[in-house]
Coordinates of C-alpha atoms in Angstrom, one line a residue:
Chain A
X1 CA 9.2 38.5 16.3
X2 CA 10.1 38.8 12.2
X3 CA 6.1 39.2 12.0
X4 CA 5.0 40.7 15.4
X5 CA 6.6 44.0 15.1
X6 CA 5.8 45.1 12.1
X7 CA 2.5 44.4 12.9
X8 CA 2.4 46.3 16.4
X9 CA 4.0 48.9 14.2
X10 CA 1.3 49.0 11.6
X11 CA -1.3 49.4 14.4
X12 CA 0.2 51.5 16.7
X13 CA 1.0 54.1 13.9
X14 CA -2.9 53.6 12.2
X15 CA -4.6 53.9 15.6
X16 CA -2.3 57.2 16.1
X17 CA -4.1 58.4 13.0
X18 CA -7.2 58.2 13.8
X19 CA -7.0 59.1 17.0
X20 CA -5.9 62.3 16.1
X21 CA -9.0 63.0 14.0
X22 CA -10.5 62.6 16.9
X23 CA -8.9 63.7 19.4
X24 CA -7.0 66.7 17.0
X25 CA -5.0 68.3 20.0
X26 CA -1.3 67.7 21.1
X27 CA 0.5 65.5 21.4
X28 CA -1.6 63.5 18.4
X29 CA -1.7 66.3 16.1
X30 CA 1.4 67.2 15.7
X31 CA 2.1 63.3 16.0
X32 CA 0.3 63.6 12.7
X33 CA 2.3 66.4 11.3
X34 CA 5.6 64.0 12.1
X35 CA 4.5 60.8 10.7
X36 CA 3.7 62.9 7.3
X37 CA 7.0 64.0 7.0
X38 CA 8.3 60.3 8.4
X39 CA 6.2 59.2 5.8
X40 CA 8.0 61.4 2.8
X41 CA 11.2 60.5 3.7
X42 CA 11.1 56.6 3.6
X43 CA 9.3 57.7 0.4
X44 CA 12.4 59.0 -1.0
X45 CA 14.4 55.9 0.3
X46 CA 11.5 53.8 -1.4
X47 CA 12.6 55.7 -4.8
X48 CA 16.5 54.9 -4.1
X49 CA 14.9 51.2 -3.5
X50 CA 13.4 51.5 -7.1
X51 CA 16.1 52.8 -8.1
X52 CA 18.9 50.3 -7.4
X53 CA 16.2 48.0 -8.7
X54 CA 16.4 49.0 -12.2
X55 CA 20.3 49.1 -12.1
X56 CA 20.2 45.7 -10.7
X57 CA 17.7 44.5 -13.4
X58 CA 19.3 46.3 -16.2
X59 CA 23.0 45.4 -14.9
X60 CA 21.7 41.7 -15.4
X61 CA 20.7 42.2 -18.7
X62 CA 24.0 43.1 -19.9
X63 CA 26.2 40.7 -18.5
X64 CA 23.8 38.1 -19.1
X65 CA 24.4 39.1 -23.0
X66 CA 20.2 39.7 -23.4
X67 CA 19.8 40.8 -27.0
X68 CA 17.7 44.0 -26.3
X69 CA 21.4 45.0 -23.4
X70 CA 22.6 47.9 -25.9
X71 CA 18.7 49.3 -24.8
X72 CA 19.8 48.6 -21.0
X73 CA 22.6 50.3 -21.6
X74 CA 20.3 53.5 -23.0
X75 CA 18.2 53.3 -19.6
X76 CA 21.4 53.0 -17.4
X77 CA 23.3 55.9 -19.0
X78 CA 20.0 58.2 -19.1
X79 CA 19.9 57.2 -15.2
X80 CA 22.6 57.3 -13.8
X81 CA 23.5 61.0 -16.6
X82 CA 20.1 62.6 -14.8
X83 CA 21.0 61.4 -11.4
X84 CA 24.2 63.1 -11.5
X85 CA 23.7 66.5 -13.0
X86 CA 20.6 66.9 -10.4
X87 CA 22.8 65.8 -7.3
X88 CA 25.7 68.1 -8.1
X89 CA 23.7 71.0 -9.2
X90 CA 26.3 71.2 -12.8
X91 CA 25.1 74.4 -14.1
X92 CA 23.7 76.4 -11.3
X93 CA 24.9 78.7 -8.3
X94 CA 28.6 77.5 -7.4
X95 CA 28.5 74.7 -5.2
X96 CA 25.3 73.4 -4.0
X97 CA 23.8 76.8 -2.8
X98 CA 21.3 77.3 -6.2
X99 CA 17.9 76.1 -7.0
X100 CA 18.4 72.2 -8.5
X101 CA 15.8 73.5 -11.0
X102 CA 16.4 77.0 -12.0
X103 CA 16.8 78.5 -15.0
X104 CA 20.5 77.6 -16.6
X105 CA 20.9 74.4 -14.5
X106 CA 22.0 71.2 -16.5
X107 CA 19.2 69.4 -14.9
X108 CA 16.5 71.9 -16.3
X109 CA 17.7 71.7 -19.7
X110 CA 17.1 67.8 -19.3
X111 CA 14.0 67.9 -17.9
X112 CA 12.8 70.0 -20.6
X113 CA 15.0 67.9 -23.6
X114 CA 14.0 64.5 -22.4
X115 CA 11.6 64.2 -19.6
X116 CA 8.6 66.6 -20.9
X117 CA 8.6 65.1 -24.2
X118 CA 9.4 61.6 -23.8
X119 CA 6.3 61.9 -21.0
X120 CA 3.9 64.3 -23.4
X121 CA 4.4 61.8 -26.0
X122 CA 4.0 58.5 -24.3
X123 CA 0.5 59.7 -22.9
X124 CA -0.2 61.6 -26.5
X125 CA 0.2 58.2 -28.6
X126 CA -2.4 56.9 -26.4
X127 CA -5.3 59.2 -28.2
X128 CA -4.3 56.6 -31.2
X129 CA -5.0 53.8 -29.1
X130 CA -8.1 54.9 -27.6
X131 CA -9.4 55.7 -31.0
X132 CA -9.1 52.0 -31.6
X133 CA -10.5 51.5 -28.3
X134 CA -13.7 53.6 -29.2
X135 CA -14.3 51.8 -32.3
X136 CA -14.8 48.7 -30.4
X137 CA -16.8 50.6 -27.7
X138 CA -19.2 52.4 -30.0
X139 CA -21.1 49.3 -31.4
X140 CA -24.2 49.5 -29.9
X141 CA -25.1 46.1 -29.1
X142 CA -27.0 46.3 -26.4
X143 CA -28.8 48.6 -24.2
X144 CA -26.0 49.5 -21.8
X145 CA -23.1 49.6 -24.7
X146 CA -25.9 52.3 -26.4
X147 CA -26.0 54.1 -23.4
X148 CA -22.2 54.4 -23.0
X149 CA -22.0 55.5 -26.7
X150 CA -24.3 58.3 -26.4
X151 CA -23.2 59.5 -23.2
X152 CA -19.7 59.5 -24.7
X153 CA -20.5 61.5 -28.0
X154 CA -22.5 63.9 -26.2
X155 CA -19.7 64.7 -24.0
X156 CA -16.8 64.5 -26.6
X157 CA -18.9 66.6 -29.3
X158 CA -20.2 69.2 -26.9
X159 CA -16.8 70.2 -26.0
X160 CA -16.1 71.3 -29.6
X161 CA -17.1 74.3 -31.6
X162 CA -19.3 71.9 -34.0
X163 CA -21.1 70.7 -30.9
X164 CA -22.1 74.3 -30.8
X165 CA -22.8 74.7 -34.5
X166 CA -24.9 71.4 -35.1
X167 CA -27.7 73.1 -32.2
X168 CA -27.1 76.9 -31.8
X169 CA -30.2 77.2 -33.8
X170 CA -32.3 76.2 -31.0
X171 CA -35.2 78.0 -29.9
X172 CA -35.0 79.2 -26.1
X173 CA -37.5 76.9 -24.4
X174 CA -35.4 74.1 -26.3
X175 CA -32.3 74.9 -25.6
X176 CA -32.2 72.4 -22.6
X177 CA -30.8 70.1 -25.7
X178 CA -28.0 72.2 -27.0
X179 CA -25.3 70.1 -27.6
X180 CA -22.9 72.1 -24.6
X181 CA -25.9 72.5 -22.4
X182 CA -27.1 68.5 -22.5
X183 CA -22.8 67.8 -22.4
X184 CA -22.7 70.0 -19.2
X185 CA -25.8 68.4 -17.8
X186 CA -24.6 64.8 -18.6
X187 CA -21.5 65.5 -16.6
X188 CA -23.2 67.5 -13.6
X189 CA -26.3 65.1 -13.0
X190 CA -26.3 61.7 -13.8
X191 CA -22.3 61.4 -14.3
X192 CA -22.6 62.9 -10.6
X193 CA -24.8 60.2 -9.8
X194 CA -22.5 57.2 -11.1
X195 CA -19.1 58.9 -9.9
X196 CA -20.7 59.6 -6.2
X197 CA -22.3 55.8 -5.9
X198 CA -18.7 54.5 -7.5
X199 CA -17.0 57.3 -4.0
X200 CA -19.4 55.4 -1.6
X201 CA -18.9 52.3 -2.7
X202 CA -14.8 52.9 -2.8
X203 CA -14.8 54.5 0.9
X204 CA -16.7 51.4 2.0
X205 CA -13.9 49.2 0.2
X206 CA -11.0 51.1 1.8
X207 CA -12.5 52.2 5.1
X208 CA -12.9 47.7 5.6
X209 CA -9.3 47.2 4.5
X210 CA -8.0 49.9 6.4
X211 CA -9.4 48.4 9.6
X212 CA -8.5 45.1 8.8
X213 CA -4.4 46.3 8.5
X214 CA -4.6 48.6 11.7
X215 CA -6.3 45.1 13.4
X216 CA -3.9 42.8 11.5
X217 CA -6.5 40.7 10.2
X218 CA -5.2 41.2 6.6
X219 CA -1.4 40.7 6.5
X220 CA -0.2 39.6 3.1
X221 CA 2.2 42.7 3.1
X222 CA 4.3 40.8 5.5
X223 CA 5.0 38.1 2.7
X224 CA 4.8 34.3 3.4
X225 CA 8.4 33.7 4.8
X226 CA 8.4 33.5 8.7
Chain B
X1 CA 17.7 81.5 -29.4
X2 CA 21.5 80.0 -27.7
X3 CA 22.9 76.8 -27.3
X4 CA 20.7 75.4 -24.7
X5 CA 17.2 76.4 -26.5
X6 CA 18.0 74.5 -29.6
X7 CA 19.3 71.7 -27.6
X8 CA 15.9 71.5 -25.8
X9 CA 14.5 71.8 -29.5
X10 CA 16.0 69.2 -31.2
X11 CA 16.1 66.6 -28.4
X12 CA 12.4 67.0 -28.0
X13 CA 11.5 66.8 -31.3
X14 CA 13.7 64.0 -32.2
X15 CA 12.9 61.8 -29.3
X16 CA 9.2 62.8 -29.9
X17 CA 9.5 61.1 -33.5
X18 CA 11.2 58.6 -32.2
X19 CA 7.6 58.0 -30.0
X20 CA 5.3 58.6 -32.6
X21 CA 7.3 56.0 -34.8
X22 CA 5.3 53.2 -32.7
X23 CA 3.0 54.2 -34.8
X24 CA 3.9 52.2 -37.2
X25 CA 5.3 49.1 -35.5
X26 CA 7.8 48.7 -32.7
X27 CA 11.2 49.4 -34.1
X28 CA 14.5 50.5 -32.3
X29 CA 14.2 54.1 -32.5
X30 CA 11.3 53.4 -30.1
X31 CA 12.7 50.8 -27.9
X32 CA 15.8 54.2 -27.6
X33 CA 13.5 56.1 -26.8
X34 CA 11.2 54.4 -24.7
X35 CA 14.3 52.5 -22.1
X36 CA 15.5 56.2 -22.1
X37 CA 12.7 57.9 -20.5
X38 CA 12.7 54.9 -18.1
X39 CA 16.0 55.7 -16.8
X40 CA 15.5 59.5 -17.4
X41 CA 12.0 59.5 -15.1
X42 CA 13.8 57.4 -12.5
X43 CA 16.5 59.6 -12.0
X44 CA 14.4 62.8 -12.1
X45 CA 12.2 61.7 -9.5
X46 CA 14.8 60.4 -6.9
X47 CA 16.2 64.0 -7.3
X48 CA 13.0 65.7 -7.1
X49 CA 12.6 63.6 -3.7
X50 CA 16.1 64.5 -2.3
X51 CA 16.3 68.1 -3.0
X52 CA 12.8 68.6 -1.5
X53 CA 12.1 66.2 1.3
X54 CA 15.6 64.2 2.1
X55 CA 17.5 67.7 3.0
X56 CA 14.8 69.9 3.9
X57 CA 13.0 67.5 6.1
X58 CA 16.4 65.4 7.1
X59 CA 19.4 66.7 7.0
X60 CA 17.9 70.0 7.5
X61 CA 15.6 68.8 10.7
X62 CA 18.5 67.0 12.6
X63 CA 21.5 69.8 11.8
X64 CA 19.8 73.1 10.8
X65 CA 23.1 74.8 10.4
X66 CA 23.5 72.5 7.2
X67 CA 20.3 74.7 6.2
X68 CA 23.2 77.4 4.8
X69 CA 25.1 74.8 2.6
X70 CA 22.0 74.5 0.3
X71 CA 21.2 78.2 0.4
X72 CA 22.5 80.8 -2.0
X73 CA 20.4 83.2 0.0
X74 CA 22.3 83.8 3.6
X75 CA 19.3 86.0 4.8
X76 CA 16.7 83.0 3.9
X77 CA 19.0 80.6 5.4
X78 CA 19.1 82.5 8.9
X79 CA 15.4 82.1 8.6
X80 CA 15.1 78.7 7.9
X81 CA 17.5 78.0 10.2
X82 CA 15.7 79.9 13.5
X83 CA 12.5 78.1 12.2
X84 CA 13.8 75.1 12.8
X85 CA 15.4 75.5 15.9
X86 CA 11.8 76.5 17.4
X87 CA 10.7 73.2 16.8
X88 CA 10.8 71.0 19.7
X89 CA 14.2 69.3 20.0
X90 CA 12.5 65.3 20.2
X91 CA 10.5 66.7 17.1
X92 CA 14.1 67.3 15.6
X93 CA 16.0 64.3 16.4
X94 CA 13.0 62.2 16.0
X95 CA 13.9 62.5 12.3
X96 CA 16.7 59.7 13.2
X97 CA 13.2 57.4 12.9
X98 CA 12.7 57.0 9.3
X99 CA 16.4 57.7 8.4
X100 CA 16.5 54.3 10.2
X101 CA 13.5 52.8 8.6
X102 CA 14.4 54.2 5.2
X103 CA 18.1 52.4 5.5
X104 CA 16.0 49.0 6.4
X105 CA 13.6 49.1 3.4
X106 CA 16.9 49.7 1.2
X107 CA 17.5 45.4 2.7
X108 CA 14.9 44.6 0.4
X109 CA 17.5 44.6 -2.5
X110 CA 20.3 41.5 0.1
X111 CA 17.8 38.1 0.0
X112 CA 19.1 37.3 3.4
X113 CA 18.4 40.4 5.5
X114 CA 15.2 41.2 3.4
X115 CA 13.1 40.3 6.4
X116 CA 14.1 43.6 8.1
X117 CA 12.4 46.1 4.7
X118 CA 9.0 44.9 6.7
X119 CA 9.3 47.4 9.6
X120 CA 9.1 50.7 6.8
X121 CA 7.2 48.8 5.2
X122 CA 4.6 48.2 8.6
X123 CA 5.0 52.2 8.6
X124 CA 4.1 53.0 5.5
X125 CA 1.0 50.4 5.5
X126 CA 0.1 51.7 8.9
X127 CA -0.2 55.7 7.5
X128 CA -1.5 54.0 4.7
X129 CA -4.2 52.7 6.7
X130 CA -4.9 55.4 9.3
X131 CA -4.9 58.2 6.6
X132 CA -7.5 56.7 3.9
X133 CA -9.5 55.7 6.4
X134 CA -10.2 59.2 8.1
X135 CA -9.7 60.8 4.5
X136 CA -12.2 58.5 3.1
X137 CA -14.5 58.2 5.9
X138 CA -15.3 62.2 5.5
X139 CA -14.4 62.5 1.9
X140 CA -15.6 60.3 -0.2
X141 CA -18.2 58.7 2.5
X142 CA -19.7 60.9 4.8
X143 CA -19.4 64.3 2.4
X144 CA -21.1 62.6 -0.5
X145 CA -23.9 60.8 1.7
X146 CA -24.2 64.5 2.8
X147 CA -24.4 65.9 -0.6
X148 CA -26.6 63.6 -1.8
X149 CA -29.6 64.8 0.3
X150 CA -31.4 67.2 -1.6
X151 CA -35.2 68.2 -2.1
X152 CA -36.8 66.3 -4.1
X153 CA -39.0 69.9 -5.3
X154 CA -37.0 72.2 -5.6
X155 CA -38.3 76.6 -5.6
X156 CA -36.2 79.4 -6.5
X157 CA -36.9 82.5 -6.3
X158 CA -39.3 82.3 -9.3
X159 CA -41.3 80.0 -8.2
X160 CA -41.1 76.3 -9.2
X161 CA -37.8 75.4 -10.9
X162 CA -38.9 71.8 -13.0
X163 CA -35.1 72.0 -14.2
X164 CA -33.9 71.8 -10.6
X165 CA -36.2 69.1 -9.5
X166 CA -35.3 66.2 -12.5
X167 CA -31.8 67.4 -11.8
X168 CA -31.9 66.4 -7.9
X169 CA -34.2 63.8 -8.4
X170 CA -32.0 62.0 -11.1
X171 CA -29.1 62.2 -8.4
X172 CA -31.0 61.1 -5.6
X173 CA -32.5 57.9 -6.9
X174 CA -29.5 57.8 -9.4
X175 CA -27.3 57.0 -6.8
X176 CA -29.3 55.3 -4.7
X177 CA -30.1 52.6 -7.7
X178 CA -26.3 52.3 -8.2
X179 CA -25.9 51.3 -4.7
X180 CA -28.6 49.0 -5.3
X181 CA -26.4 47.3 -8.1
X182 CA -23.4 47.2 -5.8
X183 CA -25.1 45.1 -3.0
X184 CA -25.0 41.3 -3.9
X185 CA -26.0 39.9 -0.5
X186 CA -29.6 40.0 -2.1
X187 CA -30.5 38.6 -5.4
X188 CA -31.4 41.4 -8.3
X189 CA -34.8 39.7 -8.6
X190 CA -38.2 42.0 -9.0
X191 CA -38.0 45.0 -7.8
X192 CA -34.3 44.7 -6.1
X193 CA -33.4 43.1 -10.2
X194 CA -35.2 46.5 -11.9
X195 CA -33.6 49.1 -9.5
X196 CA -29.8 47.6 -10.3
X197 CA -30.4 47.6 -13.4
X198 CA -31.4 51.5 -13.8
X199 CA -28.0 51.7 -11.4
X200 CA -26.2 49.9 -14.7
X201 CA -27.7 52.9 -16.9
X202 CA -26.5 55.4 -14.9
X203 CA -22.9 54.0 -14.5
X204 CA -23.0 53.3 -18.3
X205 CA -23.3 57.1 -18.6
X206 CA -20.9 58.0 -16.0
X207 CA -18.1 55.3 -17.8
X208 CA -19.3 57.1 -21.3
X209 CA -18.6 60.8 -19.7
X210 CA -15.4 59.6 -18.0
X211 CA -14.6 57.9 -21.7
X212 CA -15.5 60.8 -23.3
X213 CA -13.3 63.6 -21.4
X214 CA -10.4 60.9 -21.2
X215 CA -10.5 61.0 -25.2
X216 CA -10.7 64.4 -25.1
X217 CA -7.5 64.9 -22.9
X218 CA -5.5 62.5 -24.8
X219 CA -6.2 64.4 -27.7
X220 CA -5.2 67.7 -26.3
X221 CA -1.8 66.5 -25.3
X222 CA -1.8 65.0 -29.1
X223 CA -2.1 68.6 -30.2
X224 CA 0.6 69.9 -28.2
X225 CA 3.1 67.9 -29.2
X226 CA 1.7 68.5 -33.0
X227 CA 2.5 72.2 -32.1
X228 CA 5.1 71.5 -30.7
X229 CA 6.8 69.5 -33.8
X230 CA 5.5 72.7 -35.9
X231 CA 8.0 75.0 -34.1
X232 CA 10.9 73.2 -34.3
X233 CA 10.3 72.0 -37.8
X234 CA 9.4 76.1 -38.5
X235 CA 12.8 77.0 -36.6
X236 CA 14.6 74.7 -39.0
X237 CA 13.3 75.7 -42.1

């Protein structure tokens, strides 16, 4: 039974689903309104799950004596610091009434001391690492890797003024290659082209798994254990 | 400028050093830095999640009256509150549901009781399932099929547009040759061999577009935070 339910669960909710697209009158759409919402909520358990799971791994690191533990005390303290100014509301309306995010409120000022540019700069640093990256990537070695490299200039230097300045000259019946016009065409045409076969070939991929959970055919989300 | 805006300043421009310093090797400013915004991101989105789905769509659902502890606004809360009450009442209480499933997925931290975190989990595999495929199925499937079909010759209004008709014809047989790379139940021999590999060009140019505009973001964000270290170092000296 450990392994039945779940997947009677699995199907019956997936078969509501698409019934409903179907079929999109009550009860079944509105079934799909609920299961939405159902959905959000064990959501926000899933982050309390994640959650406890970085106390628990962090909390391990320090009583284990691991020599990076003053950083797992840095995580725990910024955690558990965030978690409490945002539940209680310190800073806003009295009591619980106010906005968790409005202007004033403790957790505001955090989110905008810590959590914009701690996230800003993580992503930021990785222009530095792509820059490495394209060095590597813009050897033309063979046909396809020349491809990719011109594809890739085109588009990075026609979305800059020198793009513009290195073709403005241009007469009109050749201004098909203008730097922004080829860019714009590269990414409306054959980037089109690529993107869509990679959609189609995607939707195939997902639309077969999907089907195979609903029918519990695949079933490695229920683990090994019986 | 009060207490709060140079706070914000200095914070951010000190822990966005502290970032930057990986730069030059990994070093315990950024190992700070880095465990903090692990802890700080957790927390941020578990009250993100609470404050707009665990009371709204929870506490709110199965006791609307609870509607006016959250509510500054008694007017707003009144409003809410009615809304709620015209939903139907197994609607409401049906909210019990994943407040049950949610306290089961939290057994996946006791070993011994684990086994019960599959039943959310079954739920959330199941809308998984039942949403992507429908989504996909007229999304990414059906739509783009759909869009795909063009003429081949195209006429505007002025006549013959030879712009127009090496534009649809590139997406036509574009696609159609990337396809043709993607099926391996035939061997890309002769003609099937030639036709995936003019699908290879035109993914090569769709990776070098999407490589392209992801440099191009990265080095937006870059600039930001270089404007952004210019005004507080400006507001210092």
């Amino acid at each position: 039974m450990r392994r039945e339910i779940p997947l009677f669960i699995t199907f019956i909710i997936g078969t509501a689903l698409v019934v409903a697209l179907f079929i999109p009158h009550e009860p079944f759409r509105e079934l799909d309104h609920q299961f939405s919402v159902w959905f959000d909520i064990i959501a926000v358990f899933a982050f309390i799950l994640g959650g406890g799971n970085l106390l628990r791994v962090h909390v391990d690191r320090i009583t284990r004596k691991h020599p990076d533990r003053i950083y797992s005390m840095v995580t725990i303290v910024g955690f558990l610091g965030t978690l409490l100014i945002g539940l209680f509301k310190f800073g806003g309306d009295p009591g619980l009434t106010g906005n968790y995010i409005a202007q004033g409120t403790w957790f505001k000022v955090v989110y905008d001391a810590f959590f914009v540019p701690l996230g800003a700069t993580m992503f930021s640093l990785l222009a530095f690492f792509v820059a490495s990256a394209s060095y590597r990537a813009f050897r033309a070695k063979t046909r396809e890797a020349t491809i990719l490299l011109i594809a890739a200039f085109i588009i990075l230097v026609g979305r800059t003024p020198l793009g513009y300045y290195l073709t403005f000259w241009l007469p009109e019946p050749l201004q098909f290659l203008h730097i922004p016009n080829l860019s714009s065409w590269i990414m409306s045409v054959p980037n089109l082209a690529g993107q869509r076969a990679i959609m189609i070939g995607i939707a195939l991929g997902i639309i077969a798994t999907s089907l195979k959970l609903i029918l519990g055919i695949e079933r490695s989300y229920l683990g090994q254990e019986k | 400028m009060n207490f709060s805006d140079y706070f914000v300043l200095w914070v951010g421009g000190l822990l966005t050093l502290m970032i930057f310093s990986f730069l030059y090797r990994d070093n315990p400013f950024y190992k700070f830095a880095e465990h903090l915004f692990v802890g700080v991101s957790a927390a941020y989105w578990m009250v993100v999640g609470f404050w707009t789905t665990f009371i709204p769509n929870l506490i709110g659902s199965i006791y609307p009256p609870s509607v006016s502890w959250f509510t500054a606004n008694p007017e707003e809360a009144r409003t809410v509150i009615a809304s709620l009450y015209d939903q139907m009442w197994y609607w409401r209480y049906g909210r019990i549901v994943p407040l049950i499933l949610g306290c089961m997925l939290l057994t996946r931290l006791a070993p011994k009781a684990s086994w019960m975190s599959r039943w959310p989990m079954a739920f959330i595999i199941g809308y998984a399932a039942g949403t992507n495929l429908t989504r996909y199925l007229q999304s990414d499937f059906v739509a783009q099929i759909k869009a795909t079909l063009v003429p081949l010759i195209v006429f505007n209004e002025a006549g013959f547009s030879l712009g127009e008709t090496i534009s649809n014809i590139v997406i036509v047989f574009g696609v159609l040759s990337a396809l043709v790379y993607f099926f391996f139940s035939k061997e890309h021999k002769g003609w099937f061999g030639g036709t995936a590999r003019v699908g290879i060009w035109v993914l090569m140019v769709a990776f070098g577009a999407a490589f392209g505009y992801t440099v191009m973001a990265r080095i937006s964000l870059l600039i930001g935070r270089m404007n952004f270290l210019g005004s507080w170092l400006g507001s210092v000296f």
